[in-house]
Amino acid sequence: MQDGAGSSKMFSEKGSARRKLDQQNFMEQVRECRDNGYLLSSRKIGSGAFSKVYLAYATHERMQHNPKLASDLRGKRHAMGQPPPLRVAIKIISTAEAPVEFSQKFLPREISSLNATYKHLNVVLLYETYQNSQRSYLVLELAARGDLLEHINAVSDHCCRPGLGEEAARRLFWQLVSAVAHCHSSGIVHWDLKCENILLDDQGLLKLTDFGFANRSGLKNSLLSTFCGSVAYTAPEILMSKKYNGEQADLWSLGIILYAMVTGKLPFKDHQPHRRLHLMRHGPTFRPGTSPECQDLIRGLLQLRPCARLDLQQVATHCWMLPAAQALFCTMLSSAPEKPAESQLPATLDHTEPGRDSEPPRPLLKLRRPQQGGTHRESASGLVPEPPEAIPRRRAGSAQLGLRNMAAASLGVGASR
Ligand SMILES: Nc1ncnc2c1ncn2[C@@H]1O[C@H](COP(=O)(O)OP(=O)(O)OP(=O)(O)O)[C@@H](O)[C@H]1O
């Protein structure tokens, strides 16, 4: 039997052996990245179940050899009007430690889904991958401002009221809808749409990520039976173990995300599945002050019957969304044709990066995590310019019709790289 001093010595020896091993692993990763043209920093910007994500830098040689990387980073430099940061995010997956199913099923899905959808400005760009027998490396576009959950919480704290304002929510939701429409039209359902999988970059642009559960939707209207995603965002038909349509399930998640954006809460919070379904049947409730149009859009997405939900075209042309379409239209008219797509959207969030080191499991909305300065200014989260003036009442009907057509047409093509 060990006495107290003996067991604490054993623990500290174990701890230092673990640290040594971690250090050794990290040095191997640094070497493997350098061999592939990237300088890995020690700054961990996130972690998942089997992955760690680090800030890294692309070397000039690598940029010369990878056209995707070169053109994207060149565009970013241009948009930021700054000397080249050449920053990327490298997601390192320890395939030796992860379950076989993860390495053989979910990781390949993530890579193929990103390769199928990367052209959209609001989908995180996978520059390249490399691997060995121990690890897989995904070199990703850096979205340095944290995720939507952090953003909502930071704005709520700053403004002392829960949620983003409807204007800010609309600008972000527009980008999300556009990204999801692009995925669906590329035959990909995300299956895990939630605030934690929506990142923001230095310019405040939304970047959809984490396609680990994503899959080919295959035939239109084909029904799936696998459970994917996070319960709070999961469609009722999945919770009820019914066969379901992946695209319609994504629509439900969009409704939950929009609700979270405007109210700072999740609509159907209950740990008991039957209670949760009961709440879903009753539909969401809103705090006073939420506009009737916004409520209508959320209710249209959070329909219990999947086929009764608004589709993406209907979402894009919903009256609550029209100001976003109008702003996009004005931006398109006023921007010079030679500018890269990103530079058409002004950088309006400030440039401080929130610290996001190794973290405990994600809390749902309401639980606060410490934030460093920088993501707190709601008014600064605008992504597209405000519409210059209201549509004159007399002509509102035809102007809105035009905008609706434009909104519908711009889904999926409005933000291609
Ligand atoms: N391109 C990126 N830019 C900046 N941060 C990122 C990027 N990709 C991932 N992260 C950070 O790393 C975290 C983990 O990444 P991701 O969700 O892709 O990993 P995962 O292994 O799929 O996670 P999970 O196990 O939660 O599904 C994210 O929550 C985010 O904070």
XYZ file of N, CA, C and O in Angstrom, residues 45-127:
332
model
N -6.332 26.928 -30.998
C -7.505 27.798 -31.124
C -8.810 27.028 -30.974
O -9.875 27.600 -31.045
N -8.690 25.742 -30.767
C -9.906 24.970 -30.528
C -9.572 23.502 -30.429
O -8.468 23.076 -30.753
N -10.545 22.756 -29.952
C -10.341 21.311 -29.958
C -11.681 20.614 -30.069
O -12.722 21.173 -29.702
N -11.648 19.427 -30.640
C -12.855 18.614 -30.773
C -12.600 17.285 -30.094
O -11.601 17.116 -29.376
N -13.503 16.347 -30.322
C -13.390 15.060 -29.641
C -12.057 14.380 -29.959
O -11.412 13.829 -29.075
N -11.642 14.418 -31.197
C -10.388 13.739 -31.573
C -9.426 14.673 -32.283
O -8.540 14.232 -33.007
N -9.652 15.949 -32.134
C -8.823 16.879 -32.908
C -8.361 18.048 -32.059
O -8.973 18.379 -31.030
N -7.287 18.648 -32.526
C -6.843 19.922 -31.959
C -6.641 20.861 -33.131
O -6.162 20.427 -34.187
N -6.991 22.115 -32.931
C -6.856 23.076 -34.024
C -5.853 24.145 -33.586
O -5.998 24.738 -32.509
N -4.832 24.361 -34.423
C -3.773 25.322 -34.093
C -3.718 26.428 -35.144
O -4.011 26.204 -36.330
N -3.265 27.585 -34.683
C -2.940 28.654 -35.616
C -1.619 28.279 -36.297
O -0.695 27.775 -35.647
N -1.541 28.503 -37.619
C -0.309 28.188 -38.349
C -0.123 29.206 -39.470
O -1.009 30.025 -39.743
N 1.032 29.152 -40.081
C 1.366 30.103 -41.154
C 1.795 29.316 -42.383
O 2.563 28.352 -42.272
N 1.309 29.751 -43.537
C 1.719 29.090 -44.785
C 3.026 29.721 -45.241
O 3.163 30.949 -45.227
N 3.972 28.890 -45.639
C 5.220 29.456 -46.155
C 4.976 29.972 -47.579
O 4.021 29.561 -48.247
N 5.857 30.852 -48.034
C 5.714 31.390 -49.395
C 5.830 30.279 -50.426
O 5.119 30.269 -51.426
N 6.713 29.318 -50.162
C 6.891 28.187 -51.089
C 5.576 27.430 -51.226
O 5.161 27.070 -52.308
N 4.925 27.209 -50.077
C 3.674 26.435 -50.116
C 2.617 27.195 -50.906
O 1.860 26.622 -51.680
N 2.593 28.509 -50.689
C 1.607 29.324 -51.406
C 1.810 29.244 -52.896
O 0.871 29.223 -53.673
N 3.096 29.185 -53.286
C 3.367 29.126 -54.723
C 2.895 27.814 -55.329
O 2.553 27.740 -56.493
N 2.865 26.759 -54.503
C 2.508 25.449 -55.028
C 1.045 25.074 -54.845
O 0.598 24.069 -55.372
N 0.327 25.852 -54.088
C -1.082 25.510 -53.851
C -1.964 26.670 -54.320
O -2.103 27.681 -53.636
N -2.558 26.531 -55.493
C -3.325 27.644 -56.068
C -4.507 28.079 -55.203
O -4.798 29.272 -55.100
N -5.170 27.128 -54.526
C -6.322 27.464 -53.675
C -5.880 28.414 -52.556
O -6.502 29.424 -52.273
N -4.750 28.040 -51.973
C -4.189 28.814 -50.871
C -3.750 30.188 -51.359
O -4.072 31.224 -50.763
N -3.037 30.175 -52.474
C -2.490 31.427 -52.993
C -3.605 32.410 -53.308
O -3.565 33.562 -52.864
N -4.640 31.957 -54.029
C -5.638 32.934 -54.454
C -6.473 33.392 -53.257
O -6.821 34.559 -53.157
N -6.773 32.496 -52.346
C -7.597 32.912 -51.207
C -6.848 33.888 -50.298
O -7.381 34.913 -49.905
N -5.605 33.565 -50.000
C -4.863 34.450 -49.092
C -4.558 35.791 -49.761
O -4.553 36.829 -49.114
N -4.332 35.749 -51.076
C -4.100 37.001 -51.794
C -5.352 37.876 -51.694
O -5.283 39.068 -51.416
N -6.511 37.256 -51.915
C -7.789 37.979 -51.822
C -7.976 38.575 -50.435
O -8.420 39.699 -50.280
N -7.614 37.819 -49.425
C -7.797 38.282 -48.039
C -6.902 39.476 -47.750
O -7.321 40.441 -47.152
N -5.655 39.362 -48.189
C -4.713 40.467 -47.969
C -5.252 41.738 -48.608
O -5.255 42.797 -48.036
N -5.755 41.558 -49.832
C -6.308 42.686 -50.577
C -7.462 43.308 -49.794
O -7.530 44.508 -49.595
N -8.354 42.430 -49.300
C -9.535 42.926 -48.599
C -9.171 43.620 -47.293
O -9.797 44.591 -46.895
N -8.167 43.106 -46.619
C -7.812 43.670 -45.316
C -6.910 44.895 -45.466
O -6.690 45.609 -44.499
N -6.355 45.088 -46.664
C -5.439 46.197 -46.869
C -4.250 46.112 -45.934
O -3.798 47.101 -45.368
N -3.774 44.904 -45.703
C -2.715 44.681 -44.715
C -1.588 43.876 -45.331
O -1.787 43.170 -46.311
N -0.413 43.927 -44.730
C 0.654 43.033 -45.187
C 0.235 41.582 -44.976
O -0.630 41.307 -44.162
N 0.813 40.666 -45.726
C 0.325 39.285 -45.711
C 0.420 38.606 -44.356
O 1.517 38.484 -43.820
N -0.718 38.216 -43.787
C -0.613 37.440 -42.563
C -0.364 35.949 -42.860
O 0.307 35.281 -42.103
N -0.863 35.454 -44.000
C -0.690 34.058 -44.410
C -1.096 33.071 -43.326
O -0.495 32.032 -43.149
N -2.098 33.456 -42.575
C -2.473 32.609 -41.442
C -3.501 31.563 -41.865
O -4.392 31.854 -42.675
N -3.379 30.388 -41.307
C -4.333 29.316 -41.566
C -4.640 28.636 -40.222
O -3.977 28.898 -39.226
N -5.662 27.787 -40.245
C -5.944 26.952 -39.067
C -5.613 25.520 -39.463
O -6.041 25.073 -40.530
N -4.832 24.838 -38.649
C -4.553 23.429 -38.969
C -5.234 22.539 -37.935
O -4.995 22.663 -36.731
N -6.114 21.708 -38.445
C -6.829 20.768 -37.575
C -6.074 19.451 -37.612
O -5.897 18.862 -38.681
N -5.599 19.020 -36.456
C -4.793 17.793 -36.391
C -5.616 16.704 -35.716
O -6.074 16.863 -34.582
N -5.829 15.651 -36.453
C -6.632 14.551 -35.920
C -5.709 13.377 -35.635
O -4.974 12.927 -36.525
N -5.765 12.934 -34.411
C -4.926 11.797 -34.048
C -5.646 10.516 -34.468
O -6.416 9.933 -33.714
N -5.385 10.094 -35.700
C -6.115 8.927 -36.235
C -5.708 7.647 -35.508
O -6.470 6.699 -35.441
N -4.495 7.657 -34.942
C -4.046 6.465 -34.210
C -4.876 6.266 -32.944
O -5.082 5.141 -32.502
N -5.369 7.386 -32.382
C -6.129 7.289 -31.125
C -7.635 7.279 -31.349
O -8.387 6.788 -30.513
N -8.072 7.824 -32.481
C -9.513 7.928 -32.724
C -10.086 6.550 -33.080
O -9.375 5.694 -33.599
N -11.384 6.345 -32.815
C -11.996 5.081 -33.212
C -11.928 4.894 -34.727
O -11.932 5.883 -35.477
N -11.888 3.639 -35.134
C -11.773 3.343 -36.569
C -12.912 3.995 -37.351
O -12.722 4.548 -38.432
N -14.113 3.972 -36.760
C -15.274 4.539 -37.465
C -15.061 6.019 -37.765
O -15.436 6.516 -38.829
N -14.418 6.694 -36.813
C -14.170 8.117 -37.012
C -13.219 8.330 -38.191
O -13.483 9.120 -39.094
N -12.101 7.578 -38.187
C -11.099 7.771 -39.234
C -11.591 7.291 -40.597
O -11.244 7.860 -41.625
N -12.406 6.220 -40.569
C -12.788 5.652 -41.861
C -14.109 6.178 -42.386
O -14.401 6.028 -43.567
N -14.914 6.759 -41.511
C -16.218 7.214 -41.985
C -16.362 8.730 -41.879
O -16.544 9.422 -42.867
N -16.241 9.260 -40.633
C -16.567 10.676 -40.440
C -15.512 11.615 -41.024
O -15.846 12.631 -41.628
N -14.245 11.242 -40.881
C -13.197 12.120 -41.415
C -13.256 12.205 -42.948
O -13.242 13.312 -43.510
N -13.348 11.063 -43.649
C -13.485 11.165 -45.107
C -14.720 11.952 -45.537
O -14.692 12.707 -46.499
N -15.813 11.811 -44.750
C -17.023 12.585 -45.064
C -16.758 14.068 -44.951
O -17.193 14.860 -45.779
N -16.065 14.435 -43.870
C -15.779 15.854 -43.643
C -14.958 16.402 -44.806
O -15.264 17.467 -45.350
N -13.938 15.640 -45.214
C -13.054 16.122 -46.280
C -13.815 16.207 -47.595
O -13.746 17.220 -48.302
N -14.597 15.172 -47.907
C -15.265 15.221 -49.215
C -16.358 16.289 -49.222
O -16.591 16.945 -50.241
N -17.012 16.518 -48.082
C -18.049 17.567 -48.050
C -17.412 18.944 -48.212
O -17.950 19.805 -48.927
N -16.276 19.154 -47.566
C -15.605 20.453 -47.703
C -15.125 20.652 -49.135
O -15.208 21.759 -49.679
N -14.642 19.579 -49.745
C -14.193 19.708 -51.129
C -15.343 19.980 -52.089
O -15.158 20.596 -53.131
N -16.538 19.529 -51.703
C -17.698 19.742 -52.584
C -18.297 21.131 -52.414
O -19.033 21.594 -53.273
N -17.996 21.800 -51.308
C -18.727 23.044 -51.011
C -17.833 24.276 -50.837
O -18.334 25.367 -50.613
N -16.516 24.098 -50.937
C -15.594 25.163 -50.531
C -15.731 26.451 -51.333
O -15.276 27.501 -50.904
N -16.359 26.368 -52.503
C -16.395 27.583 -53.335
C -17.236 28.694 -52.725
O -17.148 29.831 -53.149
N -18.082 28.356 -51.796
C -18.919 29.396 -51.203
C -18.135 30.161 -50.133
O -17.484 29.558 -49.284
N -18.269 31.470 -50.211
C -17.538 32.349 -49.301
C -17.884 32.101 -47.834
O -17.089 32.374 -46.940
N -19.066 31.581 -47.580
C -19.487 31.369 -46.196
C -19.347 29.918 -45.731
O -19.923 29.516 -44.729
N -18.588 29.148 -46.511
C -18.223 27.790 -46.061
C -16.717 27.806 -45.859
O -15.976 28.320 -46.696
N -16.264 27.263 -44.743
C -14.826 27.308 -44.459
C -14.071 26.558 -45.568
O -14.535 25.541 -46.080
N -12.959 27.137 -45.963
C -12.220 26.605 -47.119
C -11.150 25.618 -46.655
O -10.316 25.945 -45.800
N -11.210 24.417 -47.214
C -10.165 23.416 -46.930
C -9.104 23.578 -48.006
O -9.339 23.294 -49.171
N -7.911 24.046 -47.598
C -6.852 24.278 -48.585
C -6.233 22.962 -49.041
O -6.011 22.744 -50.214
